GROMACS .gro file of C-alpha atoms in nm:
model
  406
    1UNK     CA    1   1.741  -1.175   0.331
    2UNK     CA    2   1.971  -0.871   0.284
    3UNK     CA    3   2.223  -0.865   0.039
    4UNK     CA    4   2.671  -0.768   0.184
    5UNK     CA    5   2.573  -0.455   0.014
    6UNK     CA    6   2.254  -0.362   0.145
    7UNK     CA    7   2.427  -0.466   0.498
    8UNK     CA    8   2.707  -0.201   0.428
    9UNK     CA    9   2.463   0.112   0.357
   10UNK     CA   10   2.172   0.032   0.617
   11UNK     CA   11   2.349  -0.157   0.917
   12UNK     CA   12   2.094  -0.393   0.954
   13UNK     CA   13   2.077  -0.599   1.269
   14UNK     CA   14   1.920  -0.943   1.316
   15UNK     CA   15   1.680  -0.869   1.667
   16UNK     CA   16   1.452  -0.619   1.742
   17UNK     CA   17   1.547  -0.390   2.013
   18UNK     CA   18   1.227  -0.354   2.250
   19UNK     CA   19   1.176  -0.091   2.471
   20UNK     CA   20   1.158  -0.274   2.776
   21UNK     CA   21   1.503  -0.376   2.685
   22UNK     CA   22   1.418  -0.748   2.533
   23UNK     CA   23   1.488  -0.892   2.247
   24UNK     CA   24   1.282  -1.027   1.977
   25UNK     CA   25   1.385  -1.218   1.658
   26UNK     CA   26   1.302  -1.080   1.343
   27UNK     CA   27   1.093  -1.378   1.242
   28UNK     CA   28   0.932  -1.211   0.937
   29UNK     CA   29   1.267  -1.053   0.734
   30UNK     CA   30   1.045  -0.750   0.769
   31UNK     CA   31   1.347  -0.490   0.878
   32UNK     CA   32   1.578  -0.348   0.709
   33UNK     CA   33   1.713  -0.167   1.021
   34UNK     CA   34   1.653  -0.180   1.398
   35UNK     CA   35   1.658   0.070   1.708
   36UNK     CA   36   1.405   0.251   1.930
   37UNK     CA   37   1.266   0.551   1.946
   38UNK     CA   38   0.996   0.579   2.229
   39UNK     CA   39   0.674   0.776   2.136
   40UNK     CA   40   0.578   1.086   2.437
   41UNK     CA   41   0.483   0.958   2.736
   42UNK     CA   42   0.090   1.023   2.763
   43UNK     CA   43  -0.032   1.013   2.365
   44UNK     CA   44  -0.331   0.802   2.255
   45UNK     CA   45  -0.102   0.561   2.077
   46UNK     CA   46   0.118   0.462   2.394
   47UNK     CA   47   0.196   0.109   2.444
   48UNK     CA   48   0.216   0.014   2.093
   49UNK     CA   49   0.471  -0.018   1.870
   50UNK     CA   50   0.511   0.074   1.493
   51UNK     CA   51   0.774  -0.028   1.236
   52UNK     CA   52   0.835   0.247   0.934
   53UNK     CA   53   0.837   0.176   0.577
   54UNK     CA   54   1.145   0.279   0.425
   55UNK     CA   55   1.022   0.573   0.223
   56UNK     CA   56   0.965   0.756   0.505
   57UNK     CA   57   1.263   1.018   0.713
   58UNK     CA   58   1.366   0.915   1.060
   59UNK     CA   59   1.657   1.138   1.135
   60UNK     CA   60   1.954   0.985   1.175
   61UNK     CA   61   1.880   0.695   0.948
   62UNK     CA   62   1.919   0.595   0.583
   63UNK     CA   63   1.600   0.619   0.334
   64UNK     CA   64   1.697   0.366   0.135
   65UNK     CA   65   1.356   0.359  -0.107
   66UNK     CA   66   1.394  -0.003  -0.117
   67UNK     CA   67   1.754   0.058  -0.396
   68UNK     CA   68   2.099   0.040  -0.234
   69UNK     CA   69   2.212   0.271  -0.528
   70UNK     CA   70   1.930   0.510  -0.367
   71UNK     CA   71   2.100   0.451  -0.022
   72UNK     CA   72   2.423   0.527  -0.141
   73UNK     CA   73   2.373   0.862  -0.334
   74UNK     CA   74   2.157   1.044  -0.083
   75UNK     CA   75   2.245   1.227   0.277
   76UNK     CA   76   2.084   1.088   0.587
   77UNK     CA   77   1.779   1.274   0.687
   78UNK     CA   78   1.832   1.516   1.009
   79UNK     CA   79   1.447   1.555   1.063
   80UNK     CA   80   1.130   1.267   1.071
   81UNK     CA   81   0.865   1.253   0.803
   82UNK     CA   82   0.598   1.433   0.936
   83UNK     CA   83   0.379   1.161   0.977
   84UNK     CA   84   0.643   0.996   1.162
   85UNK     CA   85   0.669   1.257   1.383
   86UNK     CA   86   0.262   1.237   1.456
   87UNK     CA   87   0.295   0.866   1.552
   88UNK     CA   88   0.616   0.994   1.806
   89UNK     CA   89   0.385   1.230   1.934
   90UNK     CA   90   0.069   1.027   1.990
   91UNK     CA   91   0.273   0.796   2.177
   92UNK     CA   92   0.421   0.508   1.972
   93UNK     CA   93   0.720   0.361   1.995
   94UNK     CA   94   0.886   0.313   1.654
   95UNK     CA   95   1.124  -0.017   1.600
   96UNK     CA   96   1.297   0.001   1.248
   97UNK     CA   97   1.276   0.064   0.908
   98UNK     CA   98   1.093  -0.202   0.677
   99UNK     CA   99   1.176  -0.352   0.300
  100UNK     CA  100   1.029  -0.196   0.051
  101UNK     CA  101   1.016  -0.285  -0.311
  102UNK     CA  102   1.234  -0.038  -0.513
  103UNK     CA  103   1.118   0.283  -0.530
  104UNK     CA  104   0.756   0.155  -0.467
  105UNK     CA  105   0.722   0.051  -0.793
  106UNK     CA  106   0.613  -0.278  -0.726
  107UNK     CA  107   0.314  -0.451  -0.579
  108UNK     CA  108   0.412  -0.806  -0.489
  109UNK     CA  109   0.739  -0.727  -0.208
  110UNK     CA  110   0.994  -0.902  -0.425
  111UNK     CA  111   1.293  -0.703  -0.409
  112UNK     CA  112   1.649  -0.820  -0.601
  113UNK     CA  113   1.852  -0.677  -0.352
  114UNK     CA  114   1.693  -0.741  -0.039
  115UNK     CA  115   1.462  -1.004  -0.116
  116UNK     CA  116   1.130  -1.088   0.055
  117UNK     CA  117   0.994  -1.062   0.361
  118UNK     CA  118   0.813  -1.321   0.494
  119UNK     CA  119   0.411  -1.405   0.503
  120UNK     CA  120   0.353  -1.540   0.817
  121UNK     CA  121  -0.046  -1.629   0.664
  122UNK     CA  122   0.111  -1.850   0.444
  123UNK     CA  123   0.511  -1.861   0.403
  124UNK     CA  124   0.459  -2.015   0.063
  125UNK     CA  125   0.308  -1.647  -0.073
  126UNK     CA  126   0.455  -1.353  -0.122
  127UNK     CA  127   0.360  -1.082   0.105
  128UNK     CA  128   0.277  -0.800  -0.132
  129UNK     CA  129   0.417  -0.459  -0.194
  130UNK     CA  130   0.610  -0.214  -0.173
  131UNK     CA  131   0.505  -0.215   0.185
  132UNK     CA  132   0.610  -0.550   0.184
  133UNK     CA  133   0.843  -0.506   0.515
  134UNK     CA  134   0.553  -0.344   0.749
  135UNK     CA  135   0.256  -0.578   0.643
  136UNK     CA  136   0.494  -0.859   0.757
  137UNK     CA  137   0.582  -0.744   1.084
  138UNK     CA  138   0.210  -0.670   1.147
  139UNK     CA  139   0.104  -1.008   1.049
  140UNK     CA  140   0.436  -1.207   1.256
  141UNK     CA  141   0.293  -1.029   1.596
  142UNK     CA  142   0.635  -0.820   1.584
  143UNK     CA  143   0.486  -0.445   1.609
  144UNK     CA  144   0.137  -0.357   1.644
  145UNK     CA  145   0.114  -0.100   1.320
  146UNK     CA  146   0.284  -0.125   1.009
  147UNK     CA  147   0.323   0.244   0.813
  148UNK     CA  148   0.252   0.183   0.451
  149UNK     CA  149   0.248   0.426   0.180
  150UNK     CA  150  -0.010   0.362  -0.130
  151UNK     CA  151  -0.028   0.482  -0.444
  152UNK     CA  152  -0.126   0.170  -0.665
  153UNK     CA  153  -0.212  -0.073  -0.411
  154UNK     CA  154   0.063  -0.100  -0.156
  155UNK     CA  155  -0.092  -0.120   0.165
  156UNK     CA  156  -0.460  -0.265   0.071
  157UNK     CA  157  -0.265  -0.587  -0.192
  158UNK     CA  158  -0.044  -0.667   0.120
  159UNK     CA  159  -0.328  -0.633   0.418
  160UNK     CA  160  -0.537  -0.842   0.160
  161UNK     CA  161  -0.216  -1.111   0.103
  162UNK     CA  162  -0.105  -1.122   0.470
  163UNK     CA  163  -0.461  -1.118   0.663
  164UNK     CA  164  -0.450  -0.797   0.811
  165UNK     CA  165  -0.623  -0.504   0.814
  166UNK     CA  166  -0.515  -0.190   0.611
  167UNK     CA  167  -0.611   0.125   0.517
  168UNK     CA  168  -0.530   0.380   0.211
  169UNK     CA  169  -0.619   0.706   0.340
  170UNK     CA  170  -0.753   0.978   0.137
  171UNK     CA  171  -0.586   1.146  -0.099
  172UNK     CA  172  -0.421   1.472   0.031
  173UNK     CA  173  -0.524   1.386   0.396
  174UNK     CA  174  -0.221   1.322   0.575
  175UNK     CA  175   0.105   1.546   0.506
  176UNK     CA  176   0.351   1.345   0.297
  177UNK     CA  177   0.643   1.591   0.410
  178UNK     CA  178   0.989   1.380   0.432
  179UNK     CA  179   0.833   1.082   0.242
  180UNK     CA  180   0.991   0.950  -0.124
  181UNK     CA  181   0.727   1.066  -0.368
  182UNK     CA  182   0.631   0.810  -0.651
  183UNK     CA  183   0.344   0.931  -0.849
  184UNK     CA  184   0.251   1.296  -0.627
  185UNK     CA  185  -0.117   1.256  -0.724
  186UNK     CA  186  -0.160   0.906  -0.673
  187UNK     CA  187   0.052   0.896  -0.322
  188UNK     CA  188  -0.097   0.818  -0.014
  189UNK     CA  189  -0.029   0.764   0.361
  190UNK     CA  190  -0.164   0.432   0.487
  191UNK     CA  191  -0.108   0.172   0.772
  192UNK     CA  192  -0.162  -0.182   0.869
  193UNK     CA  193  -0.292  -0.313   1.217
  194UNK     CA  194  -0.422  -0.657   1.291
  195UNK     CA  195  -0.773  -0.564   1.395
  196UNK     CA  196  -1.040  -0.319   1.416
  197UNK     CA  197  -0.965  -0.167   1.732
  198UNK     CA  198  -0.620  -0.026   1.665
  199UNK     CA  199  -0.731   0.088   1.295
  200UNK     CA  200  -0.922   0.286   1.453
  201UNK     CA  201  -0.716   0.422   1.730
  202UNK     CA  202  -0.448   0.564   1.493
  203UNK     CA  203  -0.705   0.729   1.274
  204UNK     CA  204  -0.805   0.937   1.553
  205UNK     CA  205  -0.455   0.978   1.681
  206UNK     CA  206  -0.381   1.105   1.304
  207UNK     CA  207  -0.600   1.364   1.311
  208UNK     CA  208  -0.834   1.224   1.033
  209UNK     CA  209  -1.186   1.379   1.043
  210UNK     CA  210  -1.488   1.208   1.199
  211UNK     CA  211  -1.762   1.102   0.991
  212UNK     CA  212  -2.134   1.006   0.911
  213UNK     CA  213  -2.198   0.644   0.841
  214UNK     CA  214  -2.257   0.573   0.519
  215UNK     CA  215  -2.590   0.409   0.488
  216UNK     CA  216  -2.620   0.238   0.112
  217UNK     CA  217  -2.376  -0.057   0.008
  218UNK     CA  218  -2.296  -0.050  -0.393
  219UNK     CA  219  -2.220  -0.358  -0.515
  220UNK     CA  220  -1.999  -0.277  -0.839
  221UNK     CA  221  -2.001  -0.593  -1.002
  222UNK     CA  222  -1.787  -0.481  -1.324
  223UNK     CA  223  -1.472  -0.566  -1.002
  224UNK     CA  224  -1.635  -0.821  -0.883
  225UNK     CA  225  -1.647  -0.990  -1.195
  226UNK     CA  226  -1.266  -0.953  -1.170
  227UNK     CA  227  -1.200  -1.247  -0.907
  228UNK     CA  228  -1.187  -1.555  -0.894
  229UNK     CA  229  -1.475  -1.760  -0.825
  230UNK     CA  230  -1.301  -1.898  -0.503
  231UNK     CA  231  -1.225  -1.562  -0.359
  232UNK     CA  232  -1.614  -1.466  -0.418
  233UNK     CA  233  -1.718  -1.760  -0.248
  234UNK     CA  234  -1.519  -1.723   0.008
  235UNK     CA  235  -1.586  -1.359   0.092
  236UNK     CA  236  -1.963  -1.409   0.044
  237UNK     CA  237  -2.010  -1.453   0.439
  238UNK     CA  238  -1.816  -1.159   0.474
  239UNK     CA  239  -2.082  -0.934   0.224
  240UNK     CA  240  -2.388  -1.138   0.372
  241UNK     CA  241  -2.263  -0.968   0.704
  242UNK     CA  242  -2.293  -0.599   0.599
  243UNK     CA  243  -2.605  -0.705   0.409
  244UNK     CA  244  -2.761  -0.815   0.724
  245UNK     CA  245  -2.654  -0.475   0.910
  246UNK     CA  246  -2.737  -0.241   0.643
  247UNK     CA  247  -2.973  -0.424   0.353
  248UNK     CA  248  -2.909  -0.510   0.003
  249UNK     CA  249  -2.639  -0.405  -0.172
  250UNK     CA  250  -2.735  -0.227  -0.485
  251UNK     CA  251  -2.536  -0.359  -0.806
  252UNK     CA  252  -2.364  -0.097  -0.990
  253UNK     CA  253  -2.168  -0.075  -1.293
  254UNK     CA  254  -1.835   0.161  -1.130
  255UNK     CA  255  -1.713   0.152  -1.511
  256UNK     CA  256  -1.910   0.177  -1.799
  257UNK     CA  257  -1.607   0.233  -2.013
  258UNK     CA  258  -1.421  -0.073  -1.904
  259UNK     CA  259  -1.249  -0.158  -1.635
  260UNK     CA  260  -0.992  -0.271  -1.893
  261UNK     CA  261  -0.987   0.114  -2.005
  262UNK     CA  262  -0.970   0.265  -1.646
  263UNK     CA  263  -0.637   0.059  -1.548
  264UNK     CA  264  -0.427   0.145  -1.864
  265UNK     CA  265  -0.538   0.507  -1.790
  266UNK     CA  266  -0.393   0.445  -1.477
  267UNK     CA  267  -0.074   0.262  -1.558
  268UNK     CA  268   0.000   0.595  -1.812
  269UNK     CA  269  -0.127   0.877  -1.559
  270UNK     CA  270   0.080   0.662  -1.242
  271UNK     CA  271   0.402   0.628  -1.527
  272UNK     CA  272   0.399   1.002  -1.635
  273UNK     CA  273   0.434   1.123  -1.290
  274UNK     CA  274   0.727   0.844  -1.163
  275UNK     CA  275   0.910   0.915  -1.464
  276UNK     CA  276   0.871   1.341  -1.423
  277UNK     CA  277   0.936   1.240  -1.044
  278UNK     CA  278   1.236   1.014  -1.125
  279UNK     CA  279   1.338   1.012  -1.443
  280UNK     CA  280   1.637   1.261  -1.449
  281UNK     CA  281   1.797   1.036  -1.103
  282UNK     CA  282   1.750   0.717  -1.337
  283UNK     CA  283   1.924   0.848  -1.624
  284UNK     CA  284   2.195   0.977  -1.397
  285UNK     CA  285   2.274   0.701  -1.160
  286UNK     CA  286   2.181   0.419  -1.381
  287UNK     CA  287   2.035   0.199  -1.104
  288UNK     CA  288   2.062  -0.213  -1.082
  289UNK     CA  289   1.682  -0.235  -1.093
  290UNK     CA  290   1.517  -0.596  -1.065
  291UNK     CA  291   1.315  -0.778  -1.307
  292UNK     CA  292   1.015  -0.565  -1.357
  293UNK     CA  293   1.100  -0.335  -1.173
  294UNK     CA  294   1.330  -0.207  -1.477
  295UNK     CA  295   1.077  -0.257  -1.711
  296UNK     CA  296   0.817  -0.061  -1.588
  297UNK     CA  297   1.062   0.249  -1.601
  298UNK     CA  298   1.178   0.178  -1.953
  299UNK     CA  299   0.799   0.176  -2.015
  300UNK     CA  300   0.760   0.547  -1.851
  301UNK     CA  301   1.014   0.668  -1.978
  302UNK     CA  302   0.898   0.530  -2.360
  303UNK     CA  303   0.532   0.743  -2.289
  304UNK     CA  304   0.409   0.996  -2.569
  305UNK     CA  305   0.274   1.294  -2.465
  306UNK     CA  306  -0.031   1.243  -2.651
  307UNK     CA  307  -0.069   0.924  -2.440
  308UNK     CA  308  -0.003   1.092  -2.124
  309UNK     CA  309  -0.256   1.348  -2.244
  310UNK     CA  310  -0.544   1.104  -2.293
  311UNK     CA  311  -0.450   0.909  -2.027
  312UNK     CA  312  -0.515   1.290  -1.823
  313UNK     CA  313  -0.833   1.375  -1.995
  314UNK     CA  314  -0.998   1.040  -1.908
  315UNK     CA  315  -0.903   1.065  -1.576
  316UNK     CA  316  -1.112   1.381  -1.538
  317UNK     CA  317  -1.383   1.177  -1.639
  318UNK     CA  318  -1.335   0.878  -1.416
  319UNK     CA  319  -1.313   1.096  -1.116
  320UNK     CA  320  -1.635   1.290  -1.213
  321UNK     CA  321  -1.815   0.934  -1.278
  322UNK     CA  322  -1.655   0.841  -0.930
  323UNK     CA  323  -1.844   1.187  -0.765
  324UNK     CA  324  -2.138   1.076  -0.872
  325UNK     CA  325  -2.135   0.754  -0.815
  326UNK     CA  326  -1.946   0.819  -0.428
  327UNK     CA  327  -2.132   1.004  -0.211
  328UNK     CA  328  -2.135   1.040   0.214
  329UNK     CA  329  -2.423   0.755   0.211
  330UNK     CA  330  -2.248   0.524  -0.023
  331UNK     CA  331  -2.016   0.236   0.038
  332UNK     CA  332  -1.825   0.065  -0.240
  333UNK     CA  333  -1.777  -0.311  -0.140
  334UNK     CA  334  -1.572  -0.525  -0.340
  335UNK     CA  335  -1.272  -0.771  -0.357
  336UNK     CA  336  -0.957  -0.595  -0.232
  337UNK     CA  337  -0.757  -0.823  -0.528
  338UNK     CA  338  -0.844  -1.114  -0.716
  339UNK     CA  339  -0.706  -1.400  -0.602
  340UNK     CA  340  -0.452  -1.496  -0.276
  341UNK     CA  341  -0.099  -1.387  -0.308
  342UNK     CA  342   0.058  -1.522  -0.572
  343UNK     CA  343   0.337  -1.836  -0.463
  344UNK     CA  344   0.699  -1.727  -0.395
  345UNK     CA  345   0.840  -1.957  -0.690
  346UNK     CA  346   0.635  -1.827  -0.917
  347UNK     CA  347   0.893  -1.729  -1.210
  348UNK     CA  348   0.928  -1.273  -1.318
  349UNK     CA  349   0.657  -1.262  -1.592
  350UNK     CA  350   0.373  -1.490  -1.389
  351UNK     CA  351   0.395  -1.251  -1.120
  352UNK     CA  352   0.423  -0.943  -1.340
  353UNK     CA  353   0.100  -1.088  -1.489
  354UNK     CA  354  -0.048  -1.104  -1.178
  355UNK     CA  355   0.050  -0.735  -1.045
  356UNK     CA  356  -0.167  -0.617  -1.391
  357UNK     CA  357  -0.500  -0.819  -1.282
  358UNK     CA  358  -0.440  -0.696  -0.965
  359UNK     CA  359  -0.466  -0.339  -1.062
  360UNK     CA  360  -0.794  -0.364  -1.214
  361UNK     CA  361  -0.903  -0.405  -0.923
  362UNK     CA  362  -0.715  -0.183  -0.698
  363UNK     CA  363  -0.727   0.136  -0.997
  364UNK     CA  364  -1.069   0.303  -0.882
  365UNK     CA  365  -0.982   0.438  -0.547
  366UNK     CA  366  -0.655   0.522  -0.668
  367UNK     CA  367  -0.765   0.742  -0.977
  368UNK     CA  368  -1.007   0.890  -0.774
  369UNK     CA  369  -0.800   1.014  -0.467
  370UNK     CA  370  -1.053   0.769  -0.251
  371UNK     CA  371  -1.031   0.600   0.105
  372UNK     CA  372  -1.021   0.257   0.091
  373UNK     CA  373  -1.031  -0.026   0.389
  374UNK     CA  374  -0.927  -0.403   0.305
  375UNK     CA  375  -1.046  -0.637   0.603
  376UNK     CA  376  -0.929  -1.038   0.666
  377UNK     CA  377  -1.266  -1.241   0.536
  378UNK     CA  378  -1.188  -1.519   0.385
  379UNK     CA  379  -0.928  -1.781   0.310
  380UNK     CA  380  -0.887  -1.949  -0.038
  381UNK     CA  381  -0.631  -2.220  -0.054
  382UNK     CA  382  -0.402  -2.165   0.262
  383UNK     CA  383  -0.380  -1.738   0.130
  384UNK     CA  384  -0.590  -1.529   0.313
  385UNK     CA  385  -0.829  -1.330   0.082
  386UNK     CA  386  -0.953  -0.948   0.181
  387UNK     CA  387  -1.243  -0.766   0.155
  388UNK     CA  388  -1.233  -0.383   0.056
  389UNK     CA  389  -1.496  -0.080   0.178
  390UNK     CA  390  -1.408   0.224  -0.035
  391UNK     CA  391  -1.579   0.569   0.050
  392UNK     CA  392  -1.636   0.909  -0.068
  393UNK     CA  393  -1.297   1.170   0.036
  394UNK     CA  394  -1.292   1.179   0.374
  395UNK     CA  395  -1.497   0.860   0.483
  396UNK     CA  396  -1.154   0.717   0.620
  397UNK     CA  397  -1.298   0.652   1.017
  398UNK     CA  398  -1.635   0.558   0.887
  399UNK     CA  399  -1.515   0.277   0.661
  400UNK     CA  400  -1.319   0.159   0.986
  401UNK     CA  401  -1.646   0.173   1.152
  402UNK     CA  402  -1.879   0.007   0.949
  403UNK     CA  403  -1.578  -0.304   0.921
  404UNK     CA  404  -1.534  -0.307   1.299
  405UNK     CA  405  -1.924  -0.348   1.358
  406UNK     CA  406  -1.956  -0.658   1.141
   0.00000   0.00000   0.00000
C-alpha cells in the first residue's frame, strides 16, 4: 500500500495501463507508478511487457529509490537508464515503476513508507528485496519481465521467494548508466521472467555474450550446509536432474576460511561503499528510514578504516580462491537462500535475522563479481524454494541454458 505522501511525489495510479488500451488491476501492490511506453516495433523483445524497478531513469518520471525524502529532493530524469533504453529498443513495452526497498538496502521488500508488495506464491510471505515491486508483478502474471538490480541478493532472494526465475548478471556486464548506485562494485543489472524461455530471450536481446557449456557441477557443500534440511530435500529432485544430464557433482569446500568470515567481509566491503556512495545525502537530508533499514547505515557509517581495510584485503583473496575454483567448465550449484520467505508478521529483528543467514548464502557470487541463475524447484511449506547455478564472468546465457535443459 502507498502511503498520502508517497501518493503526492509519485502519482501512483491503481490499474495498469495496457497497450492495447485495457485495463488490468494491480493485483500484486507491485507499482509504484503506471503508464506506457511501447518498445520499437520489430525488436526481439516485442510482445512482452516489462515493469522497471525504481532505481532505474525513465524520463519524465520520478526515481524515487524506494525513500519519499529521495523523491522529493531530486529533479526528474529527462533521459532512460541505459538499460532501459535497450529493453525500448529490443521491443518491450514498459508499464511502471516498481517498489523498492529504500535505497536497496534491504533484502526482504518491506518498505515503511510504501509497504509490501504482494507474493502471489504464497501471500502469507514476503516477497523479497529491494526488487520487491518487479518480482511481484512477474510472479501475479502482470508483465512478463521484472528489471531487478542486485548487489547483495536482490533479484536471486526474491526469484527464489516468489517462484520465478532470476538472474544476477555479471559484474560490469551491462551499463548501469542512469541507475541509483548502492555499493559500485557490488551493483548489478538483473531481471526476473517466469520461465526459461524468456530468460533467455532478453539475454540475447541485452547483448550478453554467448557461451560454452560448462561441463563439471561443484557441489560446495560449506552453502549447502547453510539450509534447512527441508529446502535440501526438497531441491534434491531438482540436483538429481542436472546429475542425470551432466554426472556427479563434485563436493567442494567454496570457503575454507568460513563462510561465517566471507559474509562479514562482505557486509564491511558492501557498507564502505553505500556509506562513501551515500553518506554525505544522509547526513544532509536526514531521511525517515525504516526499521533496519536505519540501522544498517548507522552501522556504515560507524566502520573503521582498518576494518574497511581488512574487509578489502580479504576480498582479494576470496576472489582469487573464487578464480580458481570458477572456471568456463565449472558450475556452482547450490541453494539460492536457506529457507522460504520469511512470514509477513514476522516482527523487525526476526526478519533482520533472517536477511544475515540469507547472505551467507547469497555473499560468493556477489564478492566475486559472478553470474548467478536462481530457478523454481521446490516448495517447502506453501513458500516456493529456488535453486541457484553460479558461473565463471561471463557464463550468464550458459547458466540459462543448462537450467532450461533440465
Amino acid at each position: 500500500m502507498i502511503n498520502e505522501k508517497a501518493l503526492r511525489l509519485c502519482h501512483a495510479l491503481p490499474d495498469l495501463h495496457l497497450p492495447g488500451g485495457g485495463l488490468m488491476d494491480d493485483t500484486a501492490d507491485a507499482f509504484i507508478e503506471t503508464f506506457t511506453l511501447p518498445g520499437a516495433a520489430d525488436g526481439p523483445l516485442g510482445g512482452l511487457t516489462l515493469a522497471v524497478k525504481d532505481l532505474y531513469d525513465v524520463a519524465g518520471h520520478v526515481t524515487g529509490f524506494g525513500s519519499p525524502d529521495w523523491a522529493a529532493q531530486h529533479p526528474v530524469p529527462e533521459v532512460h537508464a541505459a538499460v532501459v533504453d535497450r529493453f525500448l529498443a529490443a521491443g518491450a513495452t514498459v508499464l511502471g515503476k516498481t517498489h523498492t526497498d529504500e535505497l536497496a538496502y534491504s533484502l526482504l521488500g518491506v518498505n515503511a513508507h510504501y509497504g509490501t508488495p504482494k507474493n502471489s506464491a504464497d501471500p502469507r510471505r514476503v516477497p523479497g528485496g529491494s526488487s520487491s515491486g518487479s518480482v511481484a508483478a512477474v510472479a501475479a502474471g502482470l508483465v512478463d519481465i521484472g528489471l531487478g538490480s542486485d548487489t547483495g541478493g536482490s533479484v536471486r532472494a526474491p526469484a527464489s521467494f516468489c517462484g520465478v526465475w532470476g538472474l544476477r548478471t555479471t559484474h560490469g556486464l551491462l551499463p548501469l548508466t542512469g541507475a541509483r548506485p548502492l555499493a559500485p562494485s557490488f551493483d548489478t543489472c538483473g531481471w526476473f521472467a517466469r520461465d526459461g524461455a524468456v530468460m533467455a530471450r532478453v539475454a540475447e536481446a541485452m547483448g550478453l555474450p554467448a557461451a560454452e557449456a560448462p561441463t563439471q557441477l561443484l557441489l560446495p557443500v560449506d552453502l549447502w550446509a547453510q539450509a534447512d534440511a527441508e529446502t535440501v530435500a526438497a531441491l534434491a529432485p531438482a540436483l538429481a536432474d542436472l546429475e542425470a544430464r551432466m554426472g556427479p557433482a563434485c563436493p567442494v569446500v567454496l570457503a575454507p576460511d568460513g563462510i561465517d568470515r566471507w559474509c562479514e567481509t562482505f557486509r564491511i566491503t558492501q557498507a564502505a561503499e553505500i556509506w562513501q556512495t551515500h553518506g554525505d545525502w544522509v547526513q544532509a537530508a536526514k531521511p525517515e528510514f525504516g526499521p533496519g533499514v536505519a540501522e544498517r547505515f548507522a552501522m556504515a557509517a560507524a566502520l573503521t578504516e582498518g576494518q574497511i581495510a581488512d574487509a578489502r584485503a580479504h576480498r582479494l583473496e576470496i576472489r582469487q580462491r573464487l578464480a580458481a575454483v570458477m572456471t568456463a567448465e565449472t558450475v556452482l550449484v547450490l541453494p539460492t537462500c536457506p529457507s522460504p520467505a520469511p512470514l509477513c508478521n514476522m516482527d523487525a529483528a526476526a526478519l533482520d535475522a533472517f536477511r544475515s543467514r540469507a547472505l551467507r548464502s547469497l555473499c560468493p557470487a556477489g564478492l566475486g563479481g559472478l553470474p548467478q541463475l536462481s530457478v523454481p524447484a521446490g516448495v517447502v511449506d506453501g513458500g516456493p524454494v529456488g535453486l541457484s547455478l553460479i558461473g565463471a564472468a561471463g557464463q550468464d546465457r550458459a547458466l540459462i541454458a543448462l537450467a532450461a535443459a533440465t
